[in-house]
Short mmCIF file of C-alpha atoms in Angstrom, two decimals:
data_model
loop_
_atom_site.label_atom_id
_atom_site.label_comp_id
_atom_site.label_asym_id
_atom_site.label_seq_id
_atom_site.Cartn_x
_atom_site.Cartn_y
_atom_site.Cartn_z
CA MET X 3 78.00 43.29 -106.29
CA ILE X 4 73.93 43.80 -107.04
CA PHE X 5 73.56 42.28 -103.45
CA PHE X 6 75.43 43.90 -100.97
CA LYS X 7 73.65 47.21 -102.08
CA PRO X 8 71.15 49.05 -99.78
CA THR X 9 67.38 48.94 -100.34
CA ILE X 10 66.30 52.69 -101.39
CA MET X 11 62.67 51.51 -98.94
CA ARG X 12 62.11 51.40 -95.56
CA LYS X 13 60.14 48.12 -94.47
CA ILE X 14 56.64 48.06 -92.93
CA LEU X 15 56.93 45.66 -89.80
CA THR X 16 54.75 42.81 -89.09
CA CYS X 17 54.13 41.95 -85.94
CA SER X 18 52.02 38.44 -86.06
CA PHE X 19 54.74 37.11 -87.62
CA ILE X 20 56.60 36.07 -84.32
CA LEU X 21 53.54 33.48 -84.18
CA LEU X 22 55.82 31.08 -86.46
CA LEU X 23 58.34 31.30 -83.79
CA ALA X 24 56.69 28.27 -82.13
CA GLY X 25 57.55 24.92 -84.20
CA THR X 26 60.79 22.89 -84.29
CA CYS X 27 63.27 24.20 -86.18
CA GLY X 28 64.96 23.60 -83.02
CA LEU X 29 64.63 19.60 -84.06
CA ASN X 30 67.18 17.89 -86.77
CA ALA X 31 66.22 15.01 -88.32
CA GLN X 32 67.82 12.01 -86.67
CA LYS X 33 67.97 10.07 -89.42
CA GLN X 34 71.58 9.01 -91.90
CA ALA X 35 74.04 10.92 -88.91
CA SER X 36 77.37 9.15 -88.88
CA PRO X 37 80.09 9.95 -86.63
CA GLN X 38 82.86 12.64 -89.44
CA LYS X 39 86.38 11.02 -89.33
CA GLY X 40 88.68 13.17 -87.25
CA HIS X 41 88.74 16.25 -84.86
CA PHE X 42 87.59 19.76 -86.71
CA SER X 43 89.77 22.46 -85.19
CA THR X 44 88.90 26.22 -84.20
CA ASP X 45 92.80 26.98 -84.23
CA GLY X 46 93.59 29.67 -86.24
CA LYS X 47 90.12 30.49 -88.12
CA LYS X 48 88.25 33.67 -88.78
CA VAL X 49 84.55 33.60 -88.84
CA ILE X 50 82.41 35.93 -91.18
CA VAL X 51 79.82 37.26 -91.47
CA TYR X 52 77.39 38.57 -93.32
CA THR X 53 74.21 40.52 -92.62
CA THR X 54 70.91 41.21 -93.66
CA ALA X 55 68.92 43.43 -91.51
CA ASP X 56 65.60 45.30 -91.04
CA ASN X 57 65.45 49.02 -90.28
CA SER X 58 69.21 49.12 -91.37
CA ASP X 59 70.41 49.06 -94.97
CA LEU X 60 72.32 45.07 -94.43
CA ARG X 61 71.89 43.44 -97.09
CA LEU X 62 74.22 40.23 -97.12
CA THR X 63 76.87 42.49 -95.80
CA LEU X 64 80.16 41.87 -94.64
CA THR X 65 79.52 43.16 -90.24
CA ASP X 66 81.98 41.13 -88.76
CA THR X 67 85.50 39.41 -88.45
CA LEU X 68 84.93 37.35 -85.47
CA SER X 69 87.58 35.80 -83.83
CA PHE X 70 87.24 31.78 -81.65
CA SER X 71 88.74 32.23 -77.49
CA ASP X 72 88.20 29.86 -74.54
CA PHE X 73 85.36 29.39 -72.45
CA ASP X 74 83.76 27.24 -69.95
CA GLN X 75 80.21 25.59 -69.57
CA PRO X 76 77.68 28.10 -70.64
CA VAL X 77 75.08 28.74 -68.32
CA GLU X 78 71.28 29.52 -69.17
CA THR X 79 71.28 32.88 -68.94
CA GLN X 80 73.71 32.77 -72.14
CA PRO X 81 72.04 32.98 -75.06
CA SER X 82 74.08 30.40 -77.15
CA ILE X 83 74.38 28.33 -80.61
CA PHE X 84 76.22 24.65 -80.11
CA VAL X 85 77.86 23.69 -83.12
CA ASP X 86 79.25 20.10 -83.26
CA PRO X 87 80.05 18.77 -87.01
CA SER X 88 80.91 15.09 -85.81
CA HIS X 89 77.88 14.26 -86.75
CA THR X 90 76.76 14.30 -90.71
CA PHE X 91 73.21 14.28 -91.79
CA GLN X 92 71.91 14.63 -95.12
CA THR X 93 73.95 16.45 -98.47
CA PHE X 94 72.57 19.54 -99.63
CA LEU X 95 71.73 19.45 -102.85
CA GLY X 96 71.04 23.28 -103.84
CA ILE X 97 68.76 26.64 -103.98
CA GLY X 98 66.67 27.90 -106.52
CA GLY X 99 63.64 28.70 -108.43
CA ALA X 100 61.65 28.62 -111.16
CA LEU X 101 61.49 30.28 -114.44
CA THR X 102 58.52 30.10 -115.55
CA ASP X 103 56.91 31.64 -118.33
CA ALA X 104 55.79 34.97 -116.69
CA SER X 105 59.58 35.38 -115.43
CA ALA X 106 60.59 34.96 -119.19
CA GLU X 107 58.11 37.20 -120.59
CA THR X 108 59.10 39.31 -117.74
CA PHE X 109 62.40 39.61 -118.89
CA ALA X 110 62.49 40.02 -122.36
CA LYS X 111 60.62 42.73 -121.82
CA LEU X 112 63.52 44.81 -119.83
CA PRO X 113 66.62 46.25 -121.31
CA ALA X 114 69.86 45.01 -122.04
CA ASP X 115 71.92 45.66 -118.62
CA LYS X 116 68.84 45.18 -116.40
CA GLN X 117 68.87 41.79 -118.13
CA THR X 118 72.52 41.40 -117.36
CA GLU X 119 71.34 42.35 -113.63
CA ILE X 120 68.95 40.11 -113.25
CA LEU X 121 71.13 36.73 -114.44
CA ARG X 122 74.09 37.61 -112.64
CA ASP X 123 72.70 38.23 -109.36
CA TYR X 124 70.64 35.25 -109.23
CA PHE X 125 72.83 33.05 -110.87
CA ASP X 126 76.50 33.67 -110.42
CA ALA X 127 78.10 31.95 -107.70
CA ASP X 128 80.41 35.61 -107.24
CA LYS X 129 78.79 37.93 -108.04
CA GLY X 130 75.34 36.71 -107.29
CA ILE X 131 73.48 34.08 -105.19
CA GLY X 132 74.18 31.19 -106.84
CA TYR X 133 71.01 29.34 -107.88
CA THR X 134 72.00 25.79 -108.76
CA ILE X 135 68.02 24.59 -109.07
CA GLY X 136 65.16 25.60 -112.10
CA ARG X 137 61.56 24.55 -112.14
CA ILE X 138 60.27 24.89 -115.97
CA ASN X 139 56.27 24.30 -116.08
CA MET X 140 55.19 21.87 -119.06
CA ASN X 141 52.44 22.92 -120.87
CA SER X 142 50.64 25.97 -118.92
CA CYS X 143 50.71 26.60 -115.84
CA ASP X 144 48.73 30.04 -114.09
CA PHE X 145 52.31 32.11 -114.18
CA SER X 146 51.39 31.88 -118.15
CA SER X 147 49.91 35.05 -120.37
CA ASP X 148 47.24 32.15 -121.27
CA SER X 149 46.92 27.99 -122.03
CA TYR X 150 48.92 26.14 -123.75
CA THR X 151 49.61 22.17 -124.93
CA TYR X 152 52.21 20.76 -127.13
CA VAL X 153 50.16 18.80 -129.66
CA THR X 154 46.05 19.47 -131.15
CA ASP X 155 43.35 18.65 -130.15
CA GLY X 156 42.84 14.27 -130.16
CA ASP X 157 46.71 13.66 -131.23
CA LYS X 158 46.92 10.27 -128.89
CA GLU X 159 49.95 9.25 -130.49
CA LEU X 160 51.37 13.03 -129.96
CA LYS X 161 52.33 12.65 -134.10
CA SER X 162 52.55 16.50 -133.37
CA PHE X 163 54.61 17.19 -130.67
CA ASN X 164 55.98 20.63 -131.16
CA ILE X 165 57.48 23.63 -128.34
CA SER X 166 57.34 26.07 -130.71
CA HIS X 167 55.69 27.95 -127.50
CA ASP X 168 59.01 27.69 -125.13
CA GLU X 169 60.87 29.12 -128.10
CA LYS X 170 59.82 32.89 -127.83
CA PHE X 171 60.52 33.57 -123.81
CA LYS X 172 60.92 31.05 -121.27
CA ILE X 173 64.17 28.22 -123.68
CA PRO X 174 66.02 31.81 -124.04
CA PHE X 175 65.24 32.90 -120.55
CA ILE X 176 66.22 29.29 -119.92
CA LYS X 177 69.42 29.71 -121.55
CA LYS X 178 70.66 32.21 -120.28
CA ALA X 179 70.49 31.57 -116.84
CA MET X 180 72.44 28.45 -118.46
CA GLU X 181 75.43 30.83 -119.17
CA THR X 182 75.50 32.60 -116.40
CA SER X 183 75.66 29.95 -114.68
CA GLY X 184 78.61 28.39 -116.23
CA GLY X 185 75.73 25.57 -116.57
CA LYS X 186 75.58 24.25 -113.26
CA LEU X 187 72.04 24.37 -113.16
CA ASN X 188 70.08 21.25 -111.82
CA PHE X 189 66.07 21.50 -114.54
CA PHE X 190 63.32 20.01 -113.46
CA ILE X 191 59.99 19.85 -115.33
CA SER X 192 56.60 20.37 -113.94
CA PRO X 193 52.83 19.73 -115.18
CA TRP X 194 50.41 22.33 -114.16
CA SER X 195 47.88 19.94 -116.29
CA PRO X 196 47.47 17.59 -119.68
CA PRO X 197 45.50 18.51 -122.30
CA ALA X 198 41.77 18.99 -122.05
CA TRP X 199 41.11 16.43 -123.99
CA MET X 200 42.98 13.52 -122.05
CA LYS X 201 40.50 15.04 -119.20
CA ASP X 202 37.59 13.77 -117.65
CA ASN X 203 36.34 17.43 -117.41
CA ASN X 204 37.55 18.72 -120.62
CA ASP X 205 39.24 21.68 -119.47
CA MET X 206 43.24 22.30 -118.49
CA LEU X 207 40.93 24.49 -115.86
CA HIS X 208 38.93 23.66 -112.49
CA GLY X 209 40.84 20.26 -111.76
CA GLY X 210 39.55 17.31 -113.77
CA LYS X 211 40.66 14.44 -113.84
CA LEU X 212 43.47 12.32 -116.16
CA LYS X 213 41.48 9.56 -118.19
CA THR X 214 43.20 6.87 -118.05
CA GLU X 215 43.00 5.22 -121.37
CA PHE X 216 45.06 8.23 -122.17
CA TYR X 217 47.58 7.69 -118.84
CA GLN X 218 50.52 6.62 -121.56
CA SER X 219 49.90 8.67 -124.67
CA TRP X 220 50.20 11.53 -120.97
CA ALA X 221 53.60 9.01 -119.81
CA ASN X 222 54.87 9.36 -123.44
CA TYR X 223 54.78 12.92 -123.40
CA TYR X 224 56.88 13.75 -120.06
CA VAL X 225 59.43 11.84 -122.48
CA LYS X 226 58.56 13.98 -125.45
CA TYR X 227 59.19 17.29 -123.85
CA ILE X 228 62.43 16.39 -121.74
CA LYS X 229 63.85 15.16 -125.50
CA ALA X 230 62.58 18.44 -127.29
CA LEU X 231 63.94 20.58 -124.11
CA GLU X 232 67.66 18.73 -124.65
CA LYS X 233 67.07 18.84 -128.40
CA GLN X 234 67.34 22.42 -127.67
CA GLY X 235 70.48 22.38 -125.77
CA ILE X 236 68.54 22.44 -121.93
CA PRO X 237 69.88 19.27 -120.31
CA ILE X 238 67.01 17.92 -117.87
CA TRP X 239 68.29 16.38 -114.04
CA GLY X 240 63.92 15.85 -112.67
CA LEU X 241 60.22 15.81 -113.32
CA THR X 242 57.60 15.99 -110.96
CA VAL X 243 54.71 13.66 -111.43
CA GLN X 244 52.23 16.29 -110.33
CA ASN X 245 51.67 19.50 -109.42
CA GLU X 246 49.31 20.13 -106.17
CA PRO X 247 47.11 17.02 -107.28
CA MET X 248 44.71 17.09 -104.33
CA ALA X 249 44.27 20.89 -105.62
CA LYS X 250 40.50 22.04 -108.04
CA GLN X 251 41.88 25.43 -108.95
CA THR X 252 40.46 28.29 -111.18
CA TRP X 253 43.87 27.66 -112.79
CA GLU X 254 45.90 24.97 -115.12
CA SER X 255 44.77 21.63 -111.92
CA CYS X 256 44.88 17.91 -112.78
CA MET X 257 43.68 15.76 -109.54
CA TYR X 258 45.32 12.43 -108.11
CA THR X 259 44.38 10.10 -104.62
CA ALA X 260 47.76 8.76 -103.46
CA GLU X 261 46.65 5.67 -104.97
CA GLU X 262 45.97 6.90 -109.02
CA GLU X 263 49.59 8.73 -108.75
CA ARG X 264 50.45 5.22 -107.57
CA ASN X 265 48.95 3.63 -110.49
CA PHE X 266 50.69 6.00 -113.08
CA ILE X 267 53.61 6.43 -111.51
CA ARG X 268 53.95 2.21 -111.52
CA GLY X 269 52.20 1.32 -114.56
CA TYR X 270 52.78 3.76 -116.39
CA LEU X 271 55.49 6.80 -115.96
CA GLY X 272 58.13 4.84 -113.86
CA PRO X 273 58.48 2.13 -117.41
CA THR X 274 57.93 4.62 -119.65
CA LEU X 275 60.94 6.25 -118.17
CA GLN X 276 62.70 3.22 -118.59
CA LYS X 277 62.39 2.29 -121.43
CA ASN X 278 63.64 5.54 -123.09
CA ASN X 279 66.77 5.25 -121.20
CA PHE X 280 66.02 8.49 -118.70
CA SER X 281 65.99 5.87 -114.75
CA ASN X 282 68.56 8.56 -114.73
CA LYS X 283 66.21 11.35 -114.30
CA LYS X 284 65.49 12.55 -110.49
CA LEU X 285 61.50 11.30 -110.42
CA ILE X 286 59.52 13.68 -108.01
CA ALA X 287 56.30 12.34 -107.05
CA TRP X 288 53.24 14.48 -104.86
CA ASP X 289 54.42 17.87 -105.71
CA HIS X 290 51.68 19.65 -102.56
CA ASN X 291 51.81 20.09 -99.08
CA ARG X 292 52.93 19.33 -96.50
CA ASP X 293 50.00 18.56 -94.67
CA LEU X 294 49.45 15.48 -96.24
CA LEU X 295 52.79 14.56 -96.87
CA TYR X 296 52.94 11.89 -94.91
CA GLN X 297 50.11 10.23 -96.49
CA ARG X 298 50.89 10.82 -99.99
CA ALA X 299 54.60 9.28 -99.16
CA SER X 300 54.11 6.01 -97.17
CA THR X 301 51.50 4.90 -99.67
CA LEU X 302 53.43 5.63 -102.56
CA LEU X 303 56.66 4.61 -101.13
CA ASN X 304 55.25 1.27 -98.93
CA ASP X 305 54.59 0.00 -102.47
CA PRO X 306 57.69 -1.40 -103.87
CA GLU X 307 57.08 -1.41 -107.51
CA THR X 308 56.18 2.10 -107.39
CA ALA X 309 59.06 3.22 -105.30
CA LYS X 310 61.58 2.34 -107.30
CA TYR X 311 61.02 4.05 -109.74
CA ILE X 312 60.54 7.33 -107.32
CA TRP X 313 64.02 9.41 -106.05
CA GLY X 314 61.90 12.29 -104.14
CA ILE X 315 58.75 13.68 -102.52
CA GLY X 316 58.04 16.84 -103.64
CA PHE X 317 56.02 19.53 -101.18
CA HIS X 318 55.12 23.70 -101.23
CA TRP X 319 54.76 25.59 -98.44
CA TYR X 320 50.39 27.27 -98.52
CA GLU X 321 49.73 24.06 -95.54
CA SER X 322 49.16 27.62 -93.18
CA TRP X 323 45.46 28.12 -94.78
CA ASN X 324 44.64 25.05 -92.45
CA GLY X 325 46.19 26.40 -89.55
CA GLY X 326 49.64 27.34 -89.78
CA LEU X 327 52.69 24.94 -90.64
CA GLN X 328 53.14 20.95 -90.84
CA PHE X 329 57.23 21.27 -91.02
CA GLU X 330 57.34 17.69 -88.54
CA ASN X 331 56.05 16.29 -91.20
CA VAL X 332 58.92 16.64 -93.33
CA GLN X 333 60.56 14.67 -90.47
CA ARG X 334 58.25 11.65 -90.73
CA VAL X 335 58.87 11.27 -94.31
CA ASN X 336 62.50 11.65 -93.65
CA GLU X 337 62.53 9.06 -90.85
CA SER X 338 60.82 6.41 -92.22
CA PHE X 339 61.83 6.81 -95.80
CA PRO X 340 65.25 7.35 -94.87
CA ASP X 341 66.41 5.89 -98.33
CA LYS X 342 64.44 9.08 -100.71
CA LYS X 343 65.27 12.71 -101.04
CA LEU X 344 62.71 14.87 -99.92
CA LEU X 345 62.81 18.77 -101.27
CA LEU X 346 60.45 21.62 -100.96
CA THR X 347 59.49 22.76 -105.13
CA GLU X 348 57.08 25.52 -104.60
CA GLY X 349 56.74 28.56 -102.45
CA CYS X 350 55.93 32.02 -102.81
CA ASN X 351 54.34 35.31 -101.20
CA SER X 352 50.78 36.08 -101.97
CA PRO X 353 47.99 38.57 -102.63
CA PHE X 354 50.61 40.84 -104.37
CA ASN X 355 50.24 44.36 -103.28
CA TRP X 356 52.78 46.54 -104.75
CA LYS X 357 52.49 48.62 -101.32
CA ASP X 358 53.03 45.66 -99.82
CA LEU X 359 56.16 44.82 -101.37
CA ASN X 360 58.64 45.96 -98.81
CA ASP X 361 57.33 44.34 -95.25
CA TRP X 362 60.40 42.81 -93.78
CA LYS X 363 58.32 39.42 -92.86
CA TRP X 364 58.24 38.29 -96.76
CA GLY X 365 61.78 37.13 -95.94
CA GLU X 366 61.68 36.26 -92.97
CA GLU X 367 58.37 33.55 -93.62
CA TYR X 368 61.43 32.68 -96.58
CA GLY X 369 64.51 32.52 -93.68
CA LEU X 370 61.58 30.16 -91.32
CA ASN X 371 60.59 27.66 -93.82
CA MET X 372 63.72 27.20 -95.57
CA LEU X 373 65.54 26.88 -92.11
CA HIS X 374 63.11 24.46 -91.34
CA ASP X 375 62.92 22.72 -93.65
CA PHE X 376 66.07 21.58 -94.19
CA ASN X 377 66.36 20.96 -89.83
CA ASN X 378 63.87 18.25 -90.84
CA GLY X 379 65.90 16.24 -93.17
CA ALA X 380 65.40 18.28 -97.13
CA VAL X 381 68.35 18.47 -99.44
CA ALA X 382 67.47 21.28 -101.62
CA TRP X 383 64.64 24.20 -101.68
CA THR X 384 62.72 25.37 -105.29
CA ASP X 385 60.96 28.99 -105.03
CA TRP X 386 58.14 30.15 -107.12
CA ASN X 387 58.88 32.73 -110.00
CA VAL X 388 62.00 34.17 -110.51
CA LEU X 389 61.33 37.47 -111.64
CA LEU X 390 57.13 39.10 -111.91
CA ASP X 391 56.26 42.32 -113.14
CA GLU X 392 54.84 44.95 -111.84
CA THR X 393 51.45 43.41 -111.26
CA GLY X 394 52.94 40.27 -109.35
CA GLY X 395 52.55 38.86 -113.15
CA PRO X 396 51.68 38.20 -116.16
CA ASN X 397 48.72 35.58 -115.34
CA HIS X 398 46.39 34.78 -116.98
CA VAL X 399 43.63 33.56 -114.34
CA GLY X 400 44.58 37.07 -112.12
CA ASN X 401 46.43 34.87 -109.00
CA PHE X 402 49.34 37.51 -109.07
CA CYS X 403 51.80 37.03 -106.28
CA PHE X 404 55.06 37.92 -104.83
CA ALA X 405 58.70 37.33 -106.44
CA PRO X 406 61.97 37.97 -105.40
CA ILE X 407 63.00 40.42 -107.51
CA HIS X 408 59.55 42.65 -109.58
CA ALA X 409 60.60 44.59 -112.59
CA LYS X 410 58.65 48.31 -114.30
CA THR X 411 59.20 46.44 -117.00
CA LYS X 412 57.71 50.58 -119.26
CA ASP X 413 60.78 52.10 -117.39
CA GLY X 414 62.43 49.12 -116.78
CA THR X 415 63.84 49.35 -112.72
CA LEU X 416 63.94 46.51 -110.79
CA HIS X 417 62.66 46.43 -106.61
CA TYR X 418 64.35 43.25 -105.06
CA MET X 419 62.61 42.09 -102.36
CA ASN X 420 63.99 41.13 -98.90
CA SER X 421 63.09 37.79 -99.54
CA TYR X 422 65.68 38.06 -102.02
CA TYR X 423 68.55 38.68 -99.20
CA TYR X 424 66.34 36.10 -96.61
CA ILE X 425 67.74 33.13 -99.40
CA GLY X 426 70.43 34.57 -100.58
CA GLN X 427 72.22 34.10 -97.61
CA PHE X 428 71.55 30.18 -97.57
CA SER X 429 72.00 30.31 -101.92
CA LYS X 430 75.35 31.73 -101.45
CA PHE X 431 77.25 29.90 -98.93
CA ILE X 432 75.62 26.65 -98.67
CA ARG X 433 77.11 25.12 -101.97
CA PRO X 434 75.48 21.86 -103.65
CA GLY X 435 77.70 18.68 -101.90
CA ALA X 436 78.08 20.03 -97.97
CA LYS X 437 76.49 18.35 -95.06
CA ARG X 438 74.46 19.24 -92.84
CA ILE X 439 75.69 19.24 -89.10
CA ILE X 440 73.97 19.90 -85.97
CA SER X 441 73.68 23.55 -85.13
CA SER X 442 71.34 23.68 -81.84
CA THR X 443 70.65 27.08 -79.97
CA ASN X 444 69.22 27.54 -76.24
CA ARG X 445 66.66 30.67 -77.21
CA ALA X 446 63.59 29.59 -79.34
CA GLN X 447 64.17 33.44 -80.60
CA LEU X 448 67.56 32.66 -82.08
CA LEU X 449 66.69 29.92 -85.14
CA SER X 450 69.85 28.34 -86.55
CA THR X 451 70.63 25.69 -89.02
CA ALA X 452 74.36 24.78 -90.66
CA PHE X 453 76.29 22.57 -93.03
CA MET X 454 80.29 22.26 -94.38
CA ASN X 455 80.91 21.89 -97.62
CA THR X 456 82.91 19.69 -99.76
CA ASN X 457 85.84 22.48 -98.93
CA GLY X 458 85.50 22.03 -95.45
CA LYS X 459 84.02 25.72 -94.80
CA LEU X 460 81.50 25.90 -91.52
CA VAL X 461 78.14 27.78 -92.53
CA VAL X 462 76.46 28.49 -89.77
CA ILE X 463 72.70 30.41 -90.10
CA VAL X 464 71.59 32.42 -87.35
CA MET X 465 67.79 34.12 -87.59
CA ASN X 466 66.11 35.95 -85.87
CA PRO X 467 62.15 36.75 -86.53
CA THR X 468 61.97 39.24 -82.54
CA LYS X 469 62.43 42.98 -81.96
CA GLU X 470 64.92 42.10 -79.38
CA LYS X 471 68.66 42.50 -80.25
CA PHE X 472 70.94 39.56 -78.64
CA SER X 473 74.18 39.40 -77.35
CA TYR X 474 75.32 35.46 -77.95
CA ARG X 475 77.96 32.86 -79.34
CA MET X 476 78.48 29.87 -80.94
CA TYR X 477 80.74 27.23 -80.05
CA VAL X 478 82.36 25.31 -81.37
CA GLY X 479 83.53 22.67 -78.31
CA LYS X 480 85.32 24.16 -76.25
CA LYS X 481 85.82 27.39 -78.25
CA ALA X 482 83.38 29.72 -79.11
CA VAL X 483 82.59 33.49 -80.85
CA GLU X 484 81.05 36.25 -79.19
CA THR X 485 78.75 37.83 -81.30
CA THR X 486 75.05 39.80 -81.97
CA SER X 487 71.84 39.01 -84.14
CA LEU X 488 70.18 42.12 -84.42
CA PRO X 489 66.37 42.77 -84.54
CA HIS X 490 63.84 40.36 -87.58
CA SER X 491 67.67 40.42 -88.45
CA ILE X 492 69.57 36.59 -90.42
CA SER X 493 73.05 35.59 -90.35
CA THR X 494 75.87 33.84 -91.82
CA LEU X 495 78.69 32.81 -90.10
CA ILE X 496 81.64 30.71 -92.15
CA PHE X 497 84.66 29.37 -91.03
#
């Protein structure tokens, strides 16, 4: 199985990442906590441990089988993690990635055996890491080979609408992913820009705004795309309103203030979905960074006529440009609007450079973000491109980045980044329907989250992004197992 194989290249340590330890990963969002019926017993249970670690061959490798023993009150000098299944929080939806034009085009260039390997390693729950979410770009994005739409210029009635562009690469890739997953993928669509003629800058790139006279045409566009994909046999679970609506990019982009997004949802997109019997599609607002997450969510959700159409709020992880990651804003929205869902809809590492492919910091950034987001209430987590080529593309504006798997298209070889294994420590073992439970740590250097799967198994993830080795106990009540967290490692404990 591919995720047990060792990586053939050494990792380069980037110590500055340790600074990201300061944060709120230990905070567990306090909404929707409820006592769980019955008592979780550790009697007769074994703890199975899988580990990914730097300076080793451990990549999602079975490393230990542990037994519980009786322990008294731990002292402060004893590193410990305390798991409490008697309180449950959000229901886990899943983890996945984006099936972009770039991913599909790269996939199409590979030999059949490598295509099978990629599909298995992402979408097979037994032999791979069990992705259950897929993001699809509607119209072109930066990770497309060109700019395109599905209508001819000026066609306000959308009579020319067709998705023949997607039929060459993207749709075949999506269908193969669906088949490998056993039909268990939840797909959501995201637009980067309306057609140029619908915008005030007459350009799909460089920001601009949707003209108000095309609000209804653009709302109809989502419905057309959903219907076209579903006619192809691709069921659509949800949609986001606009990718990064506060960013004027050199690639496809379109800007909405909070009030403009509110007006578009309330007056056009929400009613149009409802009118077309698509009220069951999960409408996700914002779809941008955590920095303005609360401001956007509060503007939309404090308005009942808008909030009734919104299932959840999506966010990205790129706010570090302004000085740090703001996980607490996820918690703020979670506390304030407990009936709405939160999910990360995009994250990736950049800029791309092949010589940096094996830096250990890339996987640790995934682990850190995922732990914080889940502990603050996120129900799902979606990576960016699932596959890119040796240039970090294709990308028609040169905005190259990393993906968990890269392919050298000239010889068909695949290169797995450690981010693939870090994501897999979550996605393989925490399954849809799981409930988050308490996992509290007494060491800032040991980050943790925990879930209970629907089959009753507990999954505890422990990440150590430091150069220190920690021997610690994992407690459930007065029972504990003793184990070790290796330097720069992530482990999943299952029982």
